[in-house]
C-alpha cells in the first residue's frame, strides 16, 4: 500500500538516462533547436500580425499552426531540458496528466489545422471565383477554433481512459515525457486493453486527417493538370509545395511512433525525438524559406527598422 501511495504521487521519467555520457551534448542540441523553433514560429506570427498583406486565410491558418506548435513544444521540451541537467527527475501524477492532455490535444490540433490548410488550398485552386465568399477571415477563425476543440476533445477522452485507474507496477516512465503508451503500461488494471483503445483513437485521428489531406490533393492535382499554361501550373504548385512537405514530415514521423508494432524493437525515447523536436523545428523553416510573401514581409520590417 505504501508503494502504491508513493507511485500515485509522482512518476519518474527515465528520459535519456541510458545515455549518461551524451546528456550535456543532447541538452545543447535540443536547446538550440528549441530556440530556433521558437524564433521561427514567433517570426511567422509577428509578420502575419504586422503586415496587412498577410491578413488572408492562408496565412491566418499558418499563424494558427505556428501558435499551436509553439504551445506543443512548450509542453514537452522545457521539462525535458531541465531533466537532462538534473540528477533526480520526477513529475507529479497531476502534472503528468496535464502534460499528456496538452501534448495529445495540441498534436491533434496540429493535424486538424494541417487538414484545414489543405482544404483552404483546395478551395483556392478548385473554386477560385467562390473562394473569397467561402473562405473569409471569420470562417477561418471558426475553423481554427473547431480544430482546437476537436483536438482537446479527443485528448481528454484518451487522458481520462489512461488515468481512470491506479498505477502499481512501477513509477518509472520509460520516456522523456508522459507519453500515453509509456504511462498506460503502468496501469494496475487491464493496461493492454486500455492501450489498445487509446492507440486506436490516436491512429484513427492520424489516418483520418491524413486521408482527408490526400483526398483534397487528388482534386487539387486534377485541377492543376487541366491548367493550359506551364506558368499557371507552376504558380498553383508553388502555393502547395510547403504544405505538402510539412504534411509528409509531420505524418511520416508520427506514423513511425503510432504504427510501430509492439515488440518490434527500437528505443521509443529516440523514436519520439523526430516528431517532438525535429518536426516543430522544420515546419516554420519550410513555410518561411519557400514563401515569397513571408520574405517580402520580413524585408519590409527590416526597412522600417533601418536608418
C-alpha atoms as a printed R data frame, in Angstrom:
    type eleno elety resid chain resno       x      y       z
1   ATOM     1    CA   UNK     A     1   0.000  0.000   0.000
2   ATOM     2    CA   UNK     A     2   2.834  2.392   0.751
3   ATOM     3    CA   UNK     A     3   4.336  1.649  -2.651
4   ATOM     4    CA   UNK     A     4   1.008  2.375  -4.329
5   ATOM     5    CA   UNK     A     5   0.664  5.682  -2.463
6   ATOM     6    CA   UNK     A     6   4.178  6.731  -3.461
7   ATOM     7    CA   UNK     A     7   3.535  5.862  -7.086
8   ATOM     8    CA   UNK     A     8   0.251  7.755  -7.082
9   ATOM     9    CA   UNK     A     9   2.051 10.915  -6.014
10  ATOM    10    CA   UNK     A    10   4.714 11.052  -8.713
11  ATOM    11    CA   UNK     A    11   6.310  9.436 -11.721
12  ATOM    12    CA   UNK     A    12   9.998  9.275 -12.595
13  ATOM    13    CA   UNK     A    13  10.672  9.835 -16.316
14  ATOM    14    CA   UNK     A    14  13.651  7.775 -17.439
15  ATOM    15    CA   UNK     A    15  14.459 10.286 -20.162
16  ATOM    16    CA   UNK     A    16  17.879  9.830 -21.719
17  ATOM    17    CA   UNK     A    17  19.385  8.284 -18.584
18  ATOM    18    CA   UNK     A    18  20.518  5.275 -20.613
19  ATOM    19    CA   UNK     A    19  22.857  7.666 -22.456
20  ATOM    20    CA   UNK     A    20  24.585  9.350 -19.468
21  ATOM    21    CA   UNK     A    21  27.736 10.396 -21.335
22  ATOM    22    CA   UNK     A    22  25.916 12.435 -24.001
23  ATOM    23    CA   UNK     A    23  23.257 14.180 -21.917
24  ATOM    24    CA   UNK     A    24  25.113 17.512 -21.885
25  ATOM    25    CA   UNK     A    25  25.570 17.321 -25.640
26  ATOM    26    CA   UNK     A    26  21.893 16.462 -26.087
27  ATOM    27    CA   UNK     A    27  20.953 19.440 -23.909
28  ATOM    28    CA   UNK     A    28  22.953 21.833 -26.116
29  ATOM    29    CA   UNK     A    29  21.493 20.394 -29.347
30  ATOM    30    CA   UNK     A    30  17.888 20.345 -28.125
31  ATOM    31    CA   UNK     A    31  18.199 23.795 -26.547
32  ATOM    32    CA   UNK     A    32  19.478 25.315 -29.812
33  ATOM    33    CA   UNK     A    33  16.739 23.603 -31.839
34  ATOM    34    CA   UNK     A    34  14.135 24.808 -29.336
35  ATOM    35    CA   UNK     A    35  15.329 28.422 -29.565
36  ATOM    36    CA   UNK     A    36  15.309 28.270 -33.371
37  ATOM    37    CA   UNK     A    37  11.819 26.729 -33.314
38  ATOM    38    CA   UNK     A    38  10.506 29.491 -31.058
39  ATOM    39    CA   UNK     A    39  12.190 32.158 -33.177
40  ATOM    40    CA   UNK     A    40  10.736 30.777 -36.404
41  ATOM    41    CA   UNK     A    41   7.195 30.423 -35.084
42  ATOM    42    CA   UNK     A    42   7.218 33.818 -33.355
43  ATOM    43    CA   UNK     A    43   8.542 35.400 -36.565
44  ATOM    44    CA   UNK     A    44   5.682 33.896 -38.595
45  ATOM    45    CA   UNK     A    45   3.076 35.054 -36.055
46  ATOM    46    CA   UNK     A    46   4.649 38.514 -35.795
47  ATOM    47    CA   UNK     A    47   4.907 39.052 -39.564
48  ATOM    48    CA   UNK     A    48   1.319 37.876 -40.066
49  ATOM    49    CA   UNK     A    49   0.205 40.336 -37.398
50  ATOM    50    CA   UNK     A    50   2.044 43.448 -38.652
51  ATOM    51    CA   UNK     A    51   1.766 43.004 -42.441
52  ATOM    52    CA   UNK     A    52  -1.774 43.594 -43.716
53  ATOM    53    CA   UNK     A    53  -0.899 41.824 -46.975
54  ATOM    54    CA   UNK     A    54  -0.718 38.598 -44.944
55  ATOM    55    CA   UNK     A    55  -4.192 39.037 -43.430
56  ATOM    56    CA   UNK     A    56  -5.595 36.268 -45.623
57  ATOM    57    CA   UNK     A    57  -6.961 32.835 -44.652
58  ATOM    58    CA   UNK     A    58  -3.849 31.005 -45.885
59  ATOM    59    CA   UNK     A    59  -1.558 32.986 -43.585
60  ATOM    60    CA   UNK     A    60  -4.053 33.031 -40.727
61  ATOM    61    CA   UNK     A    61  -4.014 29.211 -40.831
62  ATOM    62    CA   UNK     A    62  -0.214 29.304 -40.924
63  ATOM    63    CA   UNK     A    63  -0.113 31.666 -37.944
64  ATOM    64    CA   UNK     A    64  -2.544 29.401 -36.066
65  ATOM    65    CA   UNK     A    65  -0.308 26.409 -36.801
66  ATOM    66    CA   UNK     A    66   2.747 28.327 -35.551
67  ATOM    67    CA   UNK     A    67   0.951 29.225 -32.308
68  ATOM    68    CA   UNK     A    68  -0.207 25.631 -31.815
69  ATOM    69    CA   UNK     A    69   3.281 24.253 -32.440
70  ATOM    70    CA   UNK     A    70   4.795 26.812 -30.048
71  ATOM    71    CA   UNK     A    71   2.461 25.591 -27.293
72  ATOM    72    CA   UNK     A    72   3.149 21.979 -28.335
73  ATOM    73    CA   UNK     A    73   6.904 22.338 -27.847
74  ATOM    74    CA   UNK     A    74   6.470 24.271 -24.586
75  ATOM    75    CA   UNK     A    75   4.516 21.329 -23.187
76  ATOM    76    CA   UNK     A    76   7.464 18.956 -23.508
77  ATOM    77    CA   UNK     A    77  10.856 20.486 -24.274
78  ATOM    78    CA   UNK     A    78  11.450 22.800 -21.251
79  ATOM    79    CA   UNK     A    79  10.817 19.896 -18.851
80  ATOM    80    CA   UNK     A    80  12.996 17.609 -20.980
81  ATOM    81    CA   UNK     A    81  15.856 20.143 -20.953
82  ATOM    82    CA   UNK     A    82  15.612 20.529 -17.177
83  ATOM    83    CA   UNK     A    83  15.680 16.741 -16.715
84  ATOM    84    CA   UNK     A    84  18.792 16.433 -18.896
85  ATOM    85    CA   UNK     A    85  20.717 18.548 -16.368
86  ATOM    86    CA   UNK     A    86  19.009 17.298 -13.201
87  ATOM    87    CA   UNK     A    87  20.380 14.473 -11.064
88  ATOM    88    CA   UNK     A    88  16.910 13.410  -9.936
89  ATOM    89    CA   UNK     A    89  13.806 13.561 -12.135
90  ATOM    90    CA   UNK     A    90  10.171 13.461 -11.105
91  ATOM    91    CA   UNK     A    91   6.753 14.698 -12.165
92  ATOM    92    CA   UNK     A    92   3.561 14.569 -10.140
93  ATOM    93    CA   UNK     A    93   0.679 12.395 -11.320
94  ATOM    94    CA   UNK     A    94  -1.384 15.563 -11.853
95  ATOM    95    CA   UNK     A    95   1.456 17.196 -13.783
96  ATOM    96    CA   UNK     A    96   1.878 14.054 -15.865
97  ATOM    97    CA   UNK     A    97  -1.823 14.010 -16.706
98  ATOM    98    CA   UNK     A    98  -1.797 17.672 -17.702
99  ATOM    99    CA   UNK     A    99   1.333 17.241 -19.827
100 ATOM   100    CA   UNK     A   100  -0.219 14.253 -21.608
101 ATOM   101    CA   UNK     A   101  -3.527 16.048 -22.137
102 ATOM   102    CA   UNK     A   102  -1.882 19.158 -23.630
103 ATOM   103    CA   UNK     A   103   0.560 17.121 -25.713
104 ATOM   104    CA   UNK     A   104  -2.198 14.988 -27.247
105 ATOM   105    CA   UNK     A   105  -4.556 17.957 -27.604
106 ATOM   106    CA   UNK     A   106  -2.020 20.169 -29.335
107 ATOM   107    CA   UNK     A   107  -0.784 17.293 -31.502
108 ATOM   108    CA   UNK     A   108  -4.363 16.659 -32.616
109 ATOM   109    CA   UNK     A   109  -4.879 20.392 -33.199
110 ATOM   110    CA   UNK     A   110  -1.806 20.458 -35.457
111 ATOM   111    CA   UNK     A   111  -3.239 17.582 -37.525
112 ATOM   112    CA   UNK     A   112  -6.594 19.336 -37.875
113 ATOM   113    CA   UNK     A   113  -5.015 22.676 -38.842
114 ATOM   114    CA   UNK     A   114  -2.841 20.978 -41.474
115 ATOM   115    CA   UNK     A   115  -6.041 19.412 -42.833
116 ATOM   116    CA   UNK     A   116  -7.740 22.822 -42.900
117 ATOM   117    CA   UNK     A   117  -4.754 24.287 -44.745
118 ATOM   118    CA   UNK     A   118  -5.207 21.588 -47.399
119 ATOM   119    CA   UNK     A   119  -8.927 22.420 -47.602
120 ATOM   120    CA   UNK     A   120  -8.046 26.099 -47.995
121 ATOM   121    CA   UNK     A   121  -5.723 25.304 -50.940
122 ATOM   122    CA   UNK     A   122  -8.472 23.092 -52.411
123 ATOM   123    CA   UNK     A   123 -10.955 25.970 -52.396
124 ATOM   124    CA   UNK     A   124  -8.403 28.481 -53.724
125 ATOM   125    CA   UNK     A   125  -7.350 26.294 -56.666
126 ATOM   126    CA   UNK     A   126 -10.512 24.327 -57.480
127 ATOM   127    CA   UNK     A   127 -13.051 27.112 -56.753
128 ATOM   128    CA   UNK     A   128 -11.126 30.385 -57.279
129 ATOM   129    CA   UNK     A   129 -14.208 32.501 -58.092
130 ATOM   130    CA   UNK     A   130 -16.132 31.437 -54.976
131 ATOM   131    CA   UNK     A   131 -13.058 31.279 -52.715
132 ATOM   132    CA   UNK     A   132 -13.413 34.848 -51.300
133 ATOM   133    CA   UNK     A   133 -17.016 34.073 -50.320
134 ATOM   134    CA   UNK     A   134 -16.413 30.579 -48.952
135 ATOM   135    CA   UNK     A   135 -13.204 31.265 -47.001
136 ATOM   136    CA   UNK     A   136 -13.468 34.559 -45.176
137 ATOM   137    CA   UNK     A   137 -11.315 35.506 -42.206
138 ATOM   138    CA   UNK     A   138 -14.284 34.859 -39.913
139 ATOM   139    CA   UNK     A   139 -14.816 31.375 -41.332
140 ATOM   140    CA   UNK     A   140 -11.074 30.786 -40.962
141 ATOM   141    CA   UNK     A   141 -11.252 31.736 -37.272
142 ATOM   142    CA   UNK     A   142 -14.224 29.435 -36.712
143 ATOM   143    CA   UNK     A   143 -12.426 26.525 -38.374
144 ATOM   144    CA   UNK     A   144  -9.315 27.075 -36.241
145 ATOM   145    CA   UNK     A   145 -11.464 27.150 -33.085
146 ATOM   146    CA   UNK     A   146 -13.068 23.876 -34.218
147 ATOM   147    CA   UNK     A   147  -9.596 22.359 -34.698
148 ATOM   148    CA   UNK     A   148  -8.657 23.254 -31.111
149 ATOM   149    CA   UNK     A   149 -11.969 21.924 -29.779
150 ATOM   150    CA   UNK     A   150 -11.630 18.663 -31.719
151 ATOM   151    CA   UNK     A   151  -8.008 18.143 -30.705
152 ATOM   152    CA   UNK     A   152  -8.669 18.614 -26.998
153 ATOM   153    CA   UNK     A   153 -11.923 16.652 -27.041
154 ATOM   154    CA   UNK     A   154 -10.043 13.559 -28.255
155 ATOM   155    CA   UNK     A   155  -7.192 14.318 -25.854
156 ATOM   156    CA   UNK     A   156  -9.498 14.459 -22.825
157 ATOM   157    CA   UNK     A   157 -11.045 11.105 -23.723
158 ATOM   158    CA   UNK     A   158  -7.633  9.437 -24.006
159 ATOM   159    CA   UNK     A   159  -6.259 11.046 -20.827
160 ATOM   160    CA   UNK     A   160  -9.319 10.074 -18.770
161 ATOM   161    CA   UNK     A   161  -9.119  6.480 -20.043
162 ATOM   162    CA   UNK     A   162  -5.455  6.249 -19.008
163 ATOM   163    CA   UNK     A   163  -5.745  7.937 -15.600
164 ATOM   164    CA   UNK     A   164  -9.083  6.448 -14.507
165 ATOM   165    CA   UNK     A   165  -7.359  3.571 -12.668
166 ATOM   166    CA   UNK     A   166  -4.373  3.314 -10.374
167 ATOM   167    CA   UNK     A   167  -0.708  2.687 -11.070
168 ATOM   168    CA   UNK     A   168   1.110 -0.034  -9.218
169 ATOM   169    CA   UNK     A   169   3.618 -1.902 -11.399
170 ATOM   170    CA   UNK     A   170   6.233  0.846 -11.254
171 ATOM   171    CA   UNK     A   171   6.509  4.624 -11.201
172 ATOM   172    CA   UNK     A   172   9.279  4.643 -13.824
173 ATOM   173    CA   UNK     A   173   8.042  6.110 -17.112
174 ATOM   174    CA   UNK     A   174  10.332  4.811 -19.838
175 ATOM   175    CA   UNK     A   175  10.272  8.029 -21.828
176 ATOM   176    CA   UNK     A   176  11.387 11.673 -21.580
177 ATOM   177    CA   UNK     A   177   7.787 12.872 -21.147
178 ATOM   178    CA   UNK     A   178   4.421 11.399 -20.187
179 ATOM   179    CA   UNK     A   179   3.804  9.558 -23.435
180 ATOM   180    CA   UNK     A   180   0.477  7.743 -23.323
181 ATOM   181    CA   UNK     A   181   1.895  4.312 -24.186
182 ATOM   182    CA   UNK     A   182   4.648  4.592 -21.585
183 ATOM   183    CA   UNK     A   183   2.191  5.640 -18.843
184 ATOM   184    CA   UNK     A   184  -0.677  3.283 -19.659
185 ATOM   185    CA   UNK     A   185   1.645  0.278 -19.273
186 ATOM   186    CA   UNK     A   186   1.961  1.141 -15.560
187 ATOM   187    CA   UNK     A   187  -1.787  0.726 -15.002
188 ATOM   188    CA   UNK     A   188  -2.856 -1.852 -12.399
189 ATOM   189    CA   UNK     A   189  -5.961 -2.698 -14.444
190 ATOM   190    CA   UNK     A   190  -6.010 -4.224 -17.925
191 ATOM   191    CA   UNK     A   191  -3.327 -1.997 -19.410
192 ATOM   192    CA   UNK     A   192  -3.278 -3.924 -22.711
193 ATOM   193    CA   UNK     A   193  -6.968 -3.235 -23.265
194 ATOM   194    CA   UNK     A   194  -6.642  0.474 -22.427
195 ATOM   195    CA   UNK     A   195  -3.513  0.801 -24.547
196 ATOM   196    CA   UNK     A   196  -5.338 -0.767 -27.487
197 ATOM   197    CA   UNK     A   197  -8.276  1.646 -27.177
198 ATOM   198    CA   UNK     A   198  -6.194  4.838 -26.926
199 ATOM   199    CA   UNK     A   199  -3.904  3.650 -29.740
200 ATOM   200    CA   UNK     A   200  -6.915  3.008 -31.993
201 ATOM   201    CA   UNK     A   201  -8.257  6.501 -31.210
202 ATOM   202    CA   UNK     A   202  -4.903  8.135 -31.992
203 ATOM   203    CA   UNK     A   203  -4.287  6.120 -35.161
204 ATOM   204    CA   UNK     A   204  -7.847  6.800 -36.367
205 ATOM   205    CA   UNK     A   205  -7.355 10.544 -35.897
206 ATOM   206    CA   UNK     A   206  -3.945 10.447 -37.557
207 ATOM   207    CA   UNK     A   207  -5.018  8.377 -40.567
208 ATOM   208    CA   UNK     A   208  -8.357 10.160 -40.871
209 ATOM   209    CA   UNK     A   209  -6.834 13.628 -41.193
210 ATOM   210    CA   UNK     A   210  -4.073 12.336 -43.477
211 ATOM   211    CA   UNK     A   211  -6.570 10.678 -45.831
212 ATOM   212    CA   UNK     A   212  -8.612 13.892 -45.957
213 ATOM   213    CA   UNK     A   213  -5.474 15.791 -46.982
214 ATOM   214    CA   UNK     A   214  -4.705 13.164 -49.641
215 ATOM   215    CA   UNK     A   215  -8.282 13.483 -50.950
216 ATOM   216    CA   UNK     A   216  -8.022 17.276 -51.234
217 ATOM   217    CA   UNK     A   217  -4.768 16.960 -53.167
218 ATOM   218    CA   UNK     A   218  -6.318 14.449 -55.577
219 ATOM   219    CA   UNK     A   219  -8.809 17.176 -56.557
220 ATOM   220    CA   UNK     A   220  -6.108 19.871 -56.497
221 ATOM   221    CA   UNK     A   221  -3.779 17.926 -58.804
222 ATOM   222    CA   UNK     A   222  -6.602 17.054 -61.192
223 ATOM   223    CA   UNK     A   223  -7.399 20.771 -61.440
224 ATOM   224    CA   UNK     A   224  -3.754 21.815 -61.842
225 ATOM   225    CA   UNK     A   225  -3.186 19.335 -64.686
226 ATOM   226    CA   UNK     A   226  -6.074 20.942 -66.571
227 ATOM   227    CA   UNK     A   227  -4.434 24.386 -66.446
228 ATOM   228    CA   UNK     A   228  -3.225 25.055 -70.014
229 ATOM   229    CA   UNK     A   229  -0.183 27.241 -69.299
230 ATOM   230    CA   UNK     A   230   3.034 25.960 -67.716
231 ATOM   231    CA   UNK     A   231   3.312 29.190 -65.730
232 ATOM   232    CA   UNK     A   232  -0.164 28.701 -64.289
233 ATOM   233    CA   UNK     A   233   0.665 25.142 -63.245
234 ATOM   234    CA   UNK     A   234   3.909 26.236 -61.602
235 ATOM   235    CA   UNK     A   235   2.163 29.033 -59.689
236 ATOM   236    CA   UNK     A   236  -0.509 26.633 -58.420
237 ATOM   237    CA   UNK     A   237   2.093 24.045 -57.416
238 ATOM   238    CA   UNK     A   238   4.161 26.682 -55.577
239 ATOM   239    CA   UNK     A   239   1.262 27.555 -53.263
240 ATOM   240    CA   UNK     A   240   1.054 23.895 -52.163
241 ATOM   241    CA   UNK     A   241   4.705 22.811 -52.066
242 ATOM   242    CA   UNK     A   242   5.463 23.933 -48.499
243 ATOM   243    CA   UNK     A   243   2.247 22.452 -47.133
244 ATOM   244    CA   UNK     A   244   2.837 19.092 -48.828
245 ATOM   245    CA   UNK     A   245   6.407 18.963 -47.480
246 ATOM   246    CA   UNK     A   246   5.315 19.673 -43.896
247 ATOM   247    CA   UNK     A   247   2.444 17.154 -44.138
248 ATOM   248    CA   UNK     A   248   4.832 14.401 -45.267
249 ATOM   249    CA   UNK     A   249   7.286 15.177 -42.440
250 ATOM   250    CA   UNK     A   250   4.589 15.589 -39.767
251 ATOM   251    CA   UNK     A   251   2.543 12.477 -40.554
252 ATOM   252    CA   UNK     A   252   5.603 10.453 -41.539
253 ATOM   253    CA   UNK     A   253   7.346 10.869 -38.186
254 ATOM   254    CA   UNK     A   254   4.098 10.467 -36.215
255 ATOM   255    CA   UNK     A   255   3.209  7.244 -38.044
256 ATOM   256    CA   UNK     A   256   6.574  5.728 -37.095
257 ATOM   257    CA   UNK     A   257   5.572  6.052 -33.437
258 ATOM   258    CA   UNK     A   258   1.890  5.120 -33.541
259 ATOM   259    CA   UNK     A   259   2.029  2.462 -36.265
260 ATOM   260    CA   UNK     A   260   5.149  0.739 -34.917
261 ATOM   261    CA   UNK     A   261   4.206 -2.855 -33.983
262 ATOM   262    CA   UNK     A   262   4.647 -3.725 -30.315
263 ATOM   263    CA   UNK     A   263   7.765 -5.750 -29.727
264 ATOM   264    CA   UNK     A   264   9.372 -4.626 -32.977
265 ATOM   265    CA   UNK     A   265  12.355 -3.225 -31.061
266 ATOM   266    CA   UNK     A   266  13.890  0.237 -31.064
267 ATOM   267    CA   UNK     A   267  14.221  2.837 -28.344
268 ATOM   268    CA   UNK     A   268  10.858  4.642 -28.000
269 ATOM   269    CA   UNK     A   269  12.661  7.629 -26.497
270 ATOM   270    CA   UNK     A   270  14.858  8.150 -29.560
271 ATOM   271    CA   UNK     A   271  11.985  7.378 -31.946
272 ATOM   272    CA   UNK     A   272   9.934 10.177 -30.349
273 ATOM   273    CA   UNK     A   273  12.624 12.857 -30.900
274 ATOM   274    CA   UNK     A   274  11.827 13.489 -34.598
275 ATOM   275    CA   UNK     A   275   8.141 14.328 -34.099
276 ATOM   276    CA   UNK     A   276   8.587 16.194 -30.789
277 ATOM   277    CA   UNK     A   277  11.740 18.203 -31.623
278 ATOM   278    CA   UNK     A   278  12.671 17.935 -35.311
279 ATOM   279    CA   UNK     A   279   9.217 18.382 -36.896
280 ATOM   280    CA   UNK     A   280   8.347 21.605 -34.984
281 ATOM   281    CA   UNK     A   281  11.814 22.945 -35.943
282 ATOM   282    CA   UNK     A   282  11.453 22.161 -39.658
283 ATOM   283    CA   UNK     A   283   7.867 23.382 -40.038
284 ATOM   284    CA   UNK     A   284   8.448 27.179 -39.688
285 ATOM   285    CA   UNK     A   285  11.700 26.841 -41.625
286 ATOM   286    CA   UNK     A   286   9.947 25.272 -44.625
287 ATOM   287    CA   UNK     A   287   6.996 27.658 -44.575
288 ATOM   288    CA   UNK     A   288   9.180 30.776 -44.331
289 ATOM   289    CA   UNK     A   289  12.074 29.922 -46.657
290 ATOM   290    CA   UNK     A   290   9.822 28.785 -49.501
291 ATOM   291    CA   UNK     A   291   7.376 31.677 -49.229
292 ATOM   292    CA   UNK     A   292   7.881 34.925 -51.168
293 ATOM   293    CA   UNK     A   293   5.203 36.803 -49.214
294 ATOM   294    CA   UNK     A   294   6.907 35.988 -45.920
295 ATOM   295    CA   UNK     A   295  10.284 37.089 -47.299
296 ATOM   296    CA   UNK     A   296   8.781 40.361 -48.552
297 ATOM   297    CA   UNK     A   297   7.114 40.998 -45.195
298 ATOM   298    CA   UNK     A   298  10.433 40.387 -43.449
299 ATOM   299    CA   UNK     A   299  12.201 42.840 -45.791
300 ATOM   300    CA   UNK     A   300   9.567 45.493 -45.033
301 ATOM   301    CA   UNK     A   301  10.174 45.079 -41.301
302 ATOM   302    CA   UNK     A   302  13.938 45.413 -41.790
303 ATOM   303    CA   UNK     A   303  13.486 48.529 -43.932
304 ATOM   304    CA   UNK     A   304  11.335 50.144 -41.235
305 ATOM   305    CA   UNK     A   305  13.996 49.411 -38.632
306 ATOM   306    CA   UNK     A   306  16.745 50.779 -40.894
307 ATOM   307    CA   UNK     A   307  18.149 54.330 -40.784
